XYZ file of C-alpha atoms in Angstrom:
513
model
C 139.266 105.155 132.257
C 138.350 102.935 129.733
C 134.808 102.769 127.336
C 133.701 99.630 129.223
C 134.436 101.377 132.591
C 132.576 104.549 131.598
C 129.478 102.503 130.162
C 129.375 100.432 133.662
C 129.449 103.529 135.505
C 126.837 105.700 133.728
C 124.460 102.578 133.385
C 124.915 101.150 137.138
C 122.830 103.873 139.191
C 119.807 102.785 137.016
C 120.415 99.012 136.815
C 120.570 98.945 140.886
C 117.213 100.942 140.880
C 115.717 98.896 138.853
C 116.940 95.393 140.339
C 115.668 96.922 143.786
C 112.563 98.587 143.109
C 111.263 96.088 139.742
C 113.071 92.685 139.696
C 112.984 91.984 143.756
C 109.617 92.996 144.046
C 108.490 90.765 140.689
C 110.542 87.832 142.301
C 109.115 87.788 145.742
C 105.612 88.500 143.759
C 106.425 85.279 141.706
C 107.486 83.207 144.811
C 103.773 84.258 146.789
C 101.844 83.562 143.872
C 103.638 80.054 142.734
C 101.396 78.717 145.417
C 98.330 79.564 143.835
C 98.449 78.676 140.242
C 95.019 77.445 140.315
C 93.512 80.409 139.564
C 94.101 80.125 136.396
C 91.860 77.261 136.332
C 88.972 79.232 137.867
C 86.000 80.081 134.672
C 86.123 83.122 136.347
C 89.754 84.723 136.570
C 89.891 82.920 132.756
C 86.777 84.744 131.256
C 88.321 88.027 132.602
C 91.744 87.065 130.882
C 89.949 86.738 127.717
C 87.963 90.110 127.904
C 91.487 91.549 128.948
C 92.989 90.492 125.351
C 89.936 91.105 123.498
C 89.029 94.781 124.133
C 93.071 95.312 123.950
C 92.926 93.699 120.412
C 89.320 95.354 119.659
C 91.501 98.808 120.687
C 94.332 97.881 118.653
C 92.879 96.966 115.406
C 90.511 99.936 115.428
C 93.592 102.278 115.911
C 95.246 100.398 113.248
C 92.310 100.712 110.585
C 91.772 104.512 111.596
C 95.510 105.670 112.674
C 97.997 103.866 109.964
C 95.767 105.519 106.934
C 95.625 108.720 108.580
C 99.698 108.414 109.153
C 100.420 107.465 105.450
C 98.467 110.711 104.441
C 100.211 112.990 106.572
C 103.598 111.378 105.414
C 103.161 111.660 101.985
C 101.568 114.777 101.405
C 101.739 118.524 102.165
C 98.760 119.477 104.605
C 98.485 123.029 106.265
C 98.646 122.823 109.916
C 100.302 118.859 110.210
C 102.962 119.717 112.311
C 100.775 121.698 114.653
C 98.036 118.655 114.555
C 100.813 115.813 115.080
C 101.931 118.156 118.158
C 98.445 118.474 119.707
C 98.248 114.893 119.853
C 100.642 114.584 122.324
C 98.347 116.145 124.625
C 96.347 112.793 125.391
C 99.524 111.122 126.085
C 99.908 113.570 128.947
C 96.228 113.738 130.168
C 95.647 112.173 133.477
C 93.495 109.019 133.739
C 90.751 110.518 135.565
C 90.359 113.566 133.276
C 90.004 111.300 130.661
C 87.324 109.392 132.666
C 85.613 112.457 133.053
C 85.473 113.731 129.532
C 83.812 110.704 128.622
C 81.090 110.388 131.214
C 80.537 114.161 130.612
C 79.837 113.091 126.777
C 78.630 109.769 126.999
C 77.679 108.837 130.450
C 74.083 107.988 131.591
C 73.907 112.004 132.143
C 76.010 112.619 129.068
C 75.344 115.386 126.695
C 75.455 113.326 123.621
C 73.297 110.470 125.559
C 70.508 113.366 126.160
C 70.621 114.743 122.568
C 70.593 111.155 121.015
C 68.591 108.931 123.825
C 71.737 106.237 123.095
C 73.102 105.710 126.316
C 76.468 103.165 126.087
C 77.379 103.590 129.451
C 76.886 100.036 130.568
C 78.346 98.741 127.252
C 82.026 97.975 126.773
C 82.114 100.564 123.828
C 82.923 103.256 126.444
C 86.117 101.673 127.724
C 87.173 101.095 123.938
C 86.547 104.672 123.271
C 88.996 105.362 126.754
C 91.595 103.117 124.992
C 91.536 104.833 121.985
C 91.652 108.325 123.402
C 94.941 107.639 124.733
C 96.182 104.886 122.478
C 95.028 106.179 119.107
C 97.945 108.959 119.195
C 100.670 105.852 119.856
C 99.220 104.382 116.722
C 99.605 107.288 114.633
C 102.927 108.824 115.657
C 104.520 105.301 114.928
C 103.022 104.565 111.734
C 103.909 108.346 110.892
C 107.524 107.509 111.770
C 107.227 104.485 109.234
C 105.913 105.595 106.323
C 108.012 108.778 106.321
C 110.881 105.887 105.792
C 109.257 105.537 102.323
C 110.645 107.918 99.530
C 107.916 109.435 97.396
C 110.203 108.413 94.491
C 109.310 105.154 95.281
C 105.801 105.682 95.305
C 106.138 107.424 91.985
C 108.011 104.728 90.493
C 105.134 102.366 91.165
C 102.558 104.935 89.641
C 104.706 105.390 86.410
C 104.394 101.527 86.174
C 100.928 101.467 86.111
C 99.975 101.019 89.985
C 96.670 102.884 91.360
C 97.410 105.275 94.102
C 95.674 102.576 96.543
C 97.764 99.719 94.973
C 100.895 101.713 95.606
C 100.147 102.576 99.162
C 99.267 98.643 99.571
C 101.920 97.211 97.691
C 104.835 99.523 98.320
C 104.431 102.049 101.165
C 102.450 99.532 103.655
C 105.651 96.625 103.524
C 108.328 99.229 103.855
C 106.480 100.925 106.813
C 105.183 97.558 108.466
C 107.873 97.788 111.366
C 106.485 101.022 112.714
C 103.185 100.339 112.103
C 103.495 96.955 113.601
C 105.099 98.218 116.373
C 102.229 100.879 117.151
C 99.586 98.294 116.600
C 101.368 95.879 119.289
C 102.064 99.341 121.786
C 98.773 99.587 121.398
C 97.678 96.418 122.791
C 100.136 96.525 125.376
C 98.995 99.976 126.690
C 95.042 98.498 126.357
C 95.953 95.259 128.004
C 97.501 96.807 130.965
C 95.478 99.928 131.620
C 93.675 100.169 135.209
C 92.426 103.559 135.541
C 89.834 103.156 132.619
C 88.589 99.775 133.086
C 87.939 100.613 137.030
C 85.934 103.505 136.224
C 84.360 102.694 133.452
C 84.205 99.088 133.244
C 82.480 98.513 136.480
C 81.858 94.891 137.385
C 81.158 93.623 134.104
C 83.716 94.902 132.097
C 86.666 94.727 134.366
C 90.540 93.492 133.463
C 92.915 91.592 135.284
C 94.394 94.674 136.224
C 91.228 95.318 138.181
C 91.006 91.940 139.515
C 94.716 92.145 140.598
C 94.154 95.116 142.592
C 90.686 94.024 143.965
C 92.514 90.723 145.230
C 95.208 92.884 146.915
C 93.267 94.971 148.935
C 90.912 92.161 149.930
C 94.231 90.803 151.358
C 94.041 87.663 148.702
C 97.980 88.308 148.196
C 98.640 84.686 146.799
C 95.848 85.022 144.054
C 97.004 88.663 143.399
C 100.408 87.452 142.623
C 99.504 84.708 140.670
C 97.379 87.008 138.337
C 100.427 89.438 137.962
C 102.533 86.083 137.073
C 100.220 85.598 134.245
C 99.916 89.039 133.317
C 103.640 89.216 133.437
C 104.077 86.079 130.953
C 101.821 87.898 128.610
C 103.607 91.702 128.504
C 106.992 89.800 128.089
C 105.562 88.335 124.877
C 104.432 91.564 123.789
C 107.498 93.885 124.597
C 109.609 91.449 122.920
C 107.750 91.798 120.085
C 107.603 95.967 120.241
C 111.508 95.792 120.694
C 112.184 93.735 117.577
C 109.649 95.656 115.292
C 111.475 99.067 116.865
C 115.070 98.149 115.466
C 114.657 98.960 112.741
C 114.199 102.982 113.703
C 112.081 105.742 112.100
C 112.143 107.616 109.104
C 112.791 111.670 108.944
C 109.619 113.678 107.090
C 111.073 114.646 103.537
C 110.404 118.192 101.912
C 108.665 119.029 99.086
C 105.556 116.864 99.471
C 103.018 117.186 97.082
C 99.491 119.191 98.182
C 96.395 116.689 99.220
C 93.761 117.149 96.873
C 90.184 115.388 95.659
C 89.937 112.391 97.229
C 93.314 112.705 99.329
C 92.034 115.625 100.556
C 88.534 114.513 101.576
C 90.358 111.265 103.135
C 92.577 113.309 105.125
C 89.723 115.438 106.518
C 87.717 112.181 107.088
C 90.155 110.594 109.472
C 91.380 113.800 110.623
C 87.844 114.812 112.161
C 87.401 111.245 113.366
C 90.774 111.131 115.323
C 90.287 114.907 116.789
C 86.734 113.954 117.886
C 88.175 110.525 120.141
C 91.225 112.504 121.144
C 90.134 116.055 121.744
C 86.289 115.911 122.667
C 86.685 114.405 126.153
C 89.136 116.923 126.869
C 86.817 120.160 125.786
C 84.226 118.108 127.664
C 85.680 118.462 131.132
C 86.049 122.071 130.706
C 83.002 122.767 129.728
C 81.519 120.662 132.424
C 83.527 122.645 135.106
C 81.781 125.846 133.521
C 78.401 124.977 132.626
C 75.900 123.637 135.756
C 72.440 122.483 135.143
C 70.821 125.668 135.152
C 73.452 127.250 132.977
C 76.893 128.670 132.835
C 78.252 129.343 136.731
C 81.796 129.502 138.150
C 80.104 127.731 141.319
C 82.107 124.944 140.456
C 85.665 126.613 140.763
C 84.759 128.495 143.733
C 84.135 125.569 145.523
C 87.481 123.849 144.635
C 89.362 127.233 145.262
C 87.628 127.468 148.606
C 88.116 123.784 149.604
C 91.065 123.812 152.254
C 92.005 120.503 151.058
C 92.763 121.565 147.889
C 96.577 123.544 148.951
C 97.360 120.343 150.049
C 96.304 118.456 146.790
C 98.380 121.163 144.482
C 101.192 120.585 147.010
C 101.699 117.214 147.323
C 101.184 116.795 143.514
C 103.974 119.405 142.159
C 106.612 118.402 145.208
C 106.492 114.298 144.104
C 106.322 115.335 140.493
C 109.233 117.567 140.400
C 111.324 114.822 143.001
C 110.258 111.904 141.072
C 110.606 113.725 137.376
C 114.157 114.977 138.433
C 115.347 111.256 139.844
C 113.894 110.044 136.432
C 115.715 112.193 134.368
C 119.246 111.997 135.964
C 119.091 107.892 136.207
C 117.412 107.745 132.524
C 119.995 110.640 131.104
C 123.026 108.153 132.660
C 121.495 105.211 131.436
C 120.946 106.564 128.074
C 124.651 107.503 127.625
C 126.068 104.189 128.800
C 123.691 102.157 126.644
C 124.516 104.335 123.636
C 128.032 103.968 124.139
C 127.709 100.217 124.450
C 125.609 99.885 121.719
C 124.068 97.016 123.851
C 120.741 95.707 122.680
C 120.424 93.930 125.995
C 120.321 97.256 127.743
C 117.769 98.395 125.700
C 115.349 95.838 126.812
C 116.449 96.205 130.459
C 115.052 100.030 129.588
C 111.787 99.012 128.963
C 111.272 96.654 131.430
C 109.425 98.924 133.855
C 106.774 99.589 130.957
C 106.094 95.609 131.264
C 104.716 96.021 134.563
C 101.600 97.704 135.277
C 101.764 100.109 138.128
C 98.873 98.348 140.335
C 100.919 95.031 140.284
C 104.311 96.924 141.016
C 102.362 98.288 143.712
C 101.614 95.052 144.846
C 105.092 93.983 144.608
C 106.453 96.466 146.747
C 103.677 95.378 149.814
C 105.055 91.954 149.625
C 108.718 92.930 149.227
C 109.287 95.546 151.665
C 106.553 95.832 154.032
C 108.573 97.491 156.663
C 108.176 100.234 153.944
C 104.782 100.095 153.043
C 102.970 103.526 153.177
C 106.205 105.599 153.425
C 106.941 108.497 150.718
C 110.542 106.623 149.688
C 108.353 103.946 148.149
C 105.960 106.028 146.621
C 108.765 108.448 145.400
C 110.537 105.358 143.927
C 107.439 103.664 142.264
C 106.780 107.443 140.367
C 110.513 107.482 139.009
C 110.660 103.728 137.908
C 107.174 104.396 135.752
C 108.809 107.509 134.415
C 112.339 106.437 133.866
C 111.910 104.409 130.668
C 110.001 107.545 129.148
C 113.426 109.563 129.633
C 115.458 106.766 128.031
C 113.382 106.190 125.101
C 113.131 110.029 124.437
C 116.998 110.482 124.815
C 118.564 107.249 123.120
C 117.483 107.662 119.499
C 118.679 111.439 119.937
C 121.973 110.140 120.794
C 122.235 107.352 118.347
C 121.224 110.067 115.788
C 124.029 112.066 116.275
C 126.976 112.811 113.373
C 129.876 110.359 114.245
C 132.276 112.700 112.092
C 130.921 115.749 114.534
C 132.393 113.731 117.178
C 135.287 112.525 115.605
C 136.191 115.788 114.668
C 136.013 117.045 117.948
C 138.036 114.470 119.355
C 140.800 114.867 116.674
C 140.950 118.655 117.518
C 142.463 117.477 121.685
C 138.938 117.709 123.144
C 138.577 114.914 126.205
C 135.374 112.956 126.434
C 134.017 115.462 129.181
C 134.460 118.550 126.650
C 132.778 116.219 123.823
C 129.783 115.891 125.866
C 129.443 119.503 127.109
C 130.429 121.490 124.036
C 128.854 118.818 121.105
C 126.869 115.586 122.505
C 124.847 118.116 125.122
C 123.649 120.906 122.658
C 122.521 118.566 120.258
C 120.352 116.386 122.231
C 119.010 118.850 124.594
C 115.955 118.940 123.062
C 115.145 114.956 123.508
C 116.047 115.147 126.954
C 114.155 117.921 127.829
C 111.607 116.018 125.548
C 111.893 113.265 127.987
C 112.106 115.169 131.311
C 108.682 117.268 130.073
C 106.887 113.376 129.757
C 108.115 112.254 133.188
C 106.845 115.178 134.958
C 103.634 114.907 133.060
C 102.861 110.921 134.054
C 103.780 111.479 137.231
C 101.213 114.475 137.731
C 98.888 112.380 136.663
C 99.603 109.099 138.058
C 96.744 107.154 139.546
C 97.424 103.085 139.965
C 100.274 102.991 142.221
C 99.323 105.990 144.055
C 95.929 104.597 145.238
C 98.049 101.510 146.354
C 100.434 102.775 148.264
C 99.612 106.639 149.270
C 98.416 107.586 152.670
C 95.916 110.362 153.409
C 98.387 113.153 153.962
C 99.654 112.315 150.813
C 96.781 112.699 148.600
C 97.199 113.913 145.015
C 95.000 115.940 142.729
C 94.254 112.396 140.815
C 93.373 110.540 144.113
C 90.999 113.588 145.394
C 89.730 113.656 142.029
C 88.970 109.885 142.499
C 87.214 110.271 145.952
C 84.875 113.446 144.144
C 84.080 111.047 142.029
C 82.660 108.535 144.315
C 80.166 111.144 145.938
C 76.633 111.402 144.596
C 75.270 114.684 143.770
C 75.915 117.460 140.576
C 77.948 119.807 142.492
C 80.412 117.129 143.323
C 80.557 116.170 139.465
C 81.134 120.148 138.553
C 83.930 120.474 141.076
C 85.595 117.091 140.013
C 85.456 118.222 136.603
C 87.040 121.900 137.436
C 89.577 119.869 139.584
C 90.403 117.710 136.633
C 90.773 120.789 134.102
C 93.316 122.335 136.452
C 95.320 118.627 136.464
C 94.826 118.790 132.861
C 96.480 122.078 132.566
C 98.941 121.766 134.973
C 100.095 118.649 132.985
C 100.069 120.156 129.905
C 101.818 123.668 131.250
C 104.467 121.090 132.867
C 104.985 119.592 129.173
C 105.109 122.625 127.285
C 107.491 124.498 129.747
C 110.028 121.241 130.078
C 109.708 120.514 126.313
C 109.694 123.620 124.547
C 108.169 122.325 121.442
C 111.263 120.344 120.331
C 111.204 117.074 122.222
C 109.592 113.769 120.105
C 107.740 110.859 121.851
C 109.234 107.498 120.539
């Protein structure tokens, strides 16, 4: 079997899946929306577009100003607990959206603890939505910037200092230009994720600060499908440009942290503590608030909220549906993603890498609307819901495994072949053991993502398929202190489930790229 044939066989299953469950729904959506492009002359929708871009750009700028300096200091100085801190930054990434919504509401909502203590209510301002965006995306900015700054050798900075440059000038004039692809890729990805966010603007934005994604959802459920399709068309054009920029920036790769770094002292240590504390407040305080709110009632500590959740007969169904859907979709994404990554690695085709990112360019709600248009006979069926889950998780597996495959030492593979090992033996004894941590990391991300998926579930689900995310959303819609407390208890359970799944599968070895 030739190398070309092997590449085709490895990538074909994922390519067919992407064609059937991404390209076909998108084409059907474009055909439907093409007759109503007058939507984009409506001042209302132009205003929504402007706000979507503004809040995404604002989030990216704040994340850049806070995350890039912190990443630089972490990459150039030895800091106790650095590895643990970077590891904990994965928590927001695997946190379901509604858990973050509850945490932010418990802190900064109309009845939030911070609101009561300070008397400042930001629930009717755009800042609550932007803080929600930062909760999820600031870790992305830090980790990608950290990878970029890790490419900068301390010796290069030392040479700049020896020539009279101050620490600030060395960082600005030497380190930043060398790390710019990683830093810029982080900012671009933060912008993309913030622009395509659905759960946060739906729950925190309200009527005044809803984004295009919320408008797509509302138009689809009002059966204004041509209008929804036209909005998706405009959104797709935007994400095409942004994703192209991200892929172009990422082609340079990331660096490997070096050892023997100097200890942080003086102003450097002060800067690390300040930036690290701000990051911890943004990324971890909402999670702690959810846990605390599920254990503290109006009169003090209580387990009543947890008893209410555990004795609710619907809770068993919610947990069962969440687990079985996540396992089936996670297994499918891992299988398809693993085969595709192997084929893309063998072919070294840039086009295949772009194809692997296509599911990231379409938001879950837009994807679900496309399914309703392209496959009306399969609407509200379990295979359709699972297909959406697999498609959304597929890029995470590929993006975790492909860099690990590309980092394999060619001499090791050549040595195995020179000893007479066939392709299957080389894969089993060399390739798989060396890339297994990355594969496990990708599977963990896929499973954790599906556990908390909300957008596609809300559009495609049926009552008997309710998951923890939809059950949580329903409780949030009910008034009363007890419903809020039970929602926080349910959110804590969902958070623990996602974190446990990620930890068990990942084993503390995989990375997010």
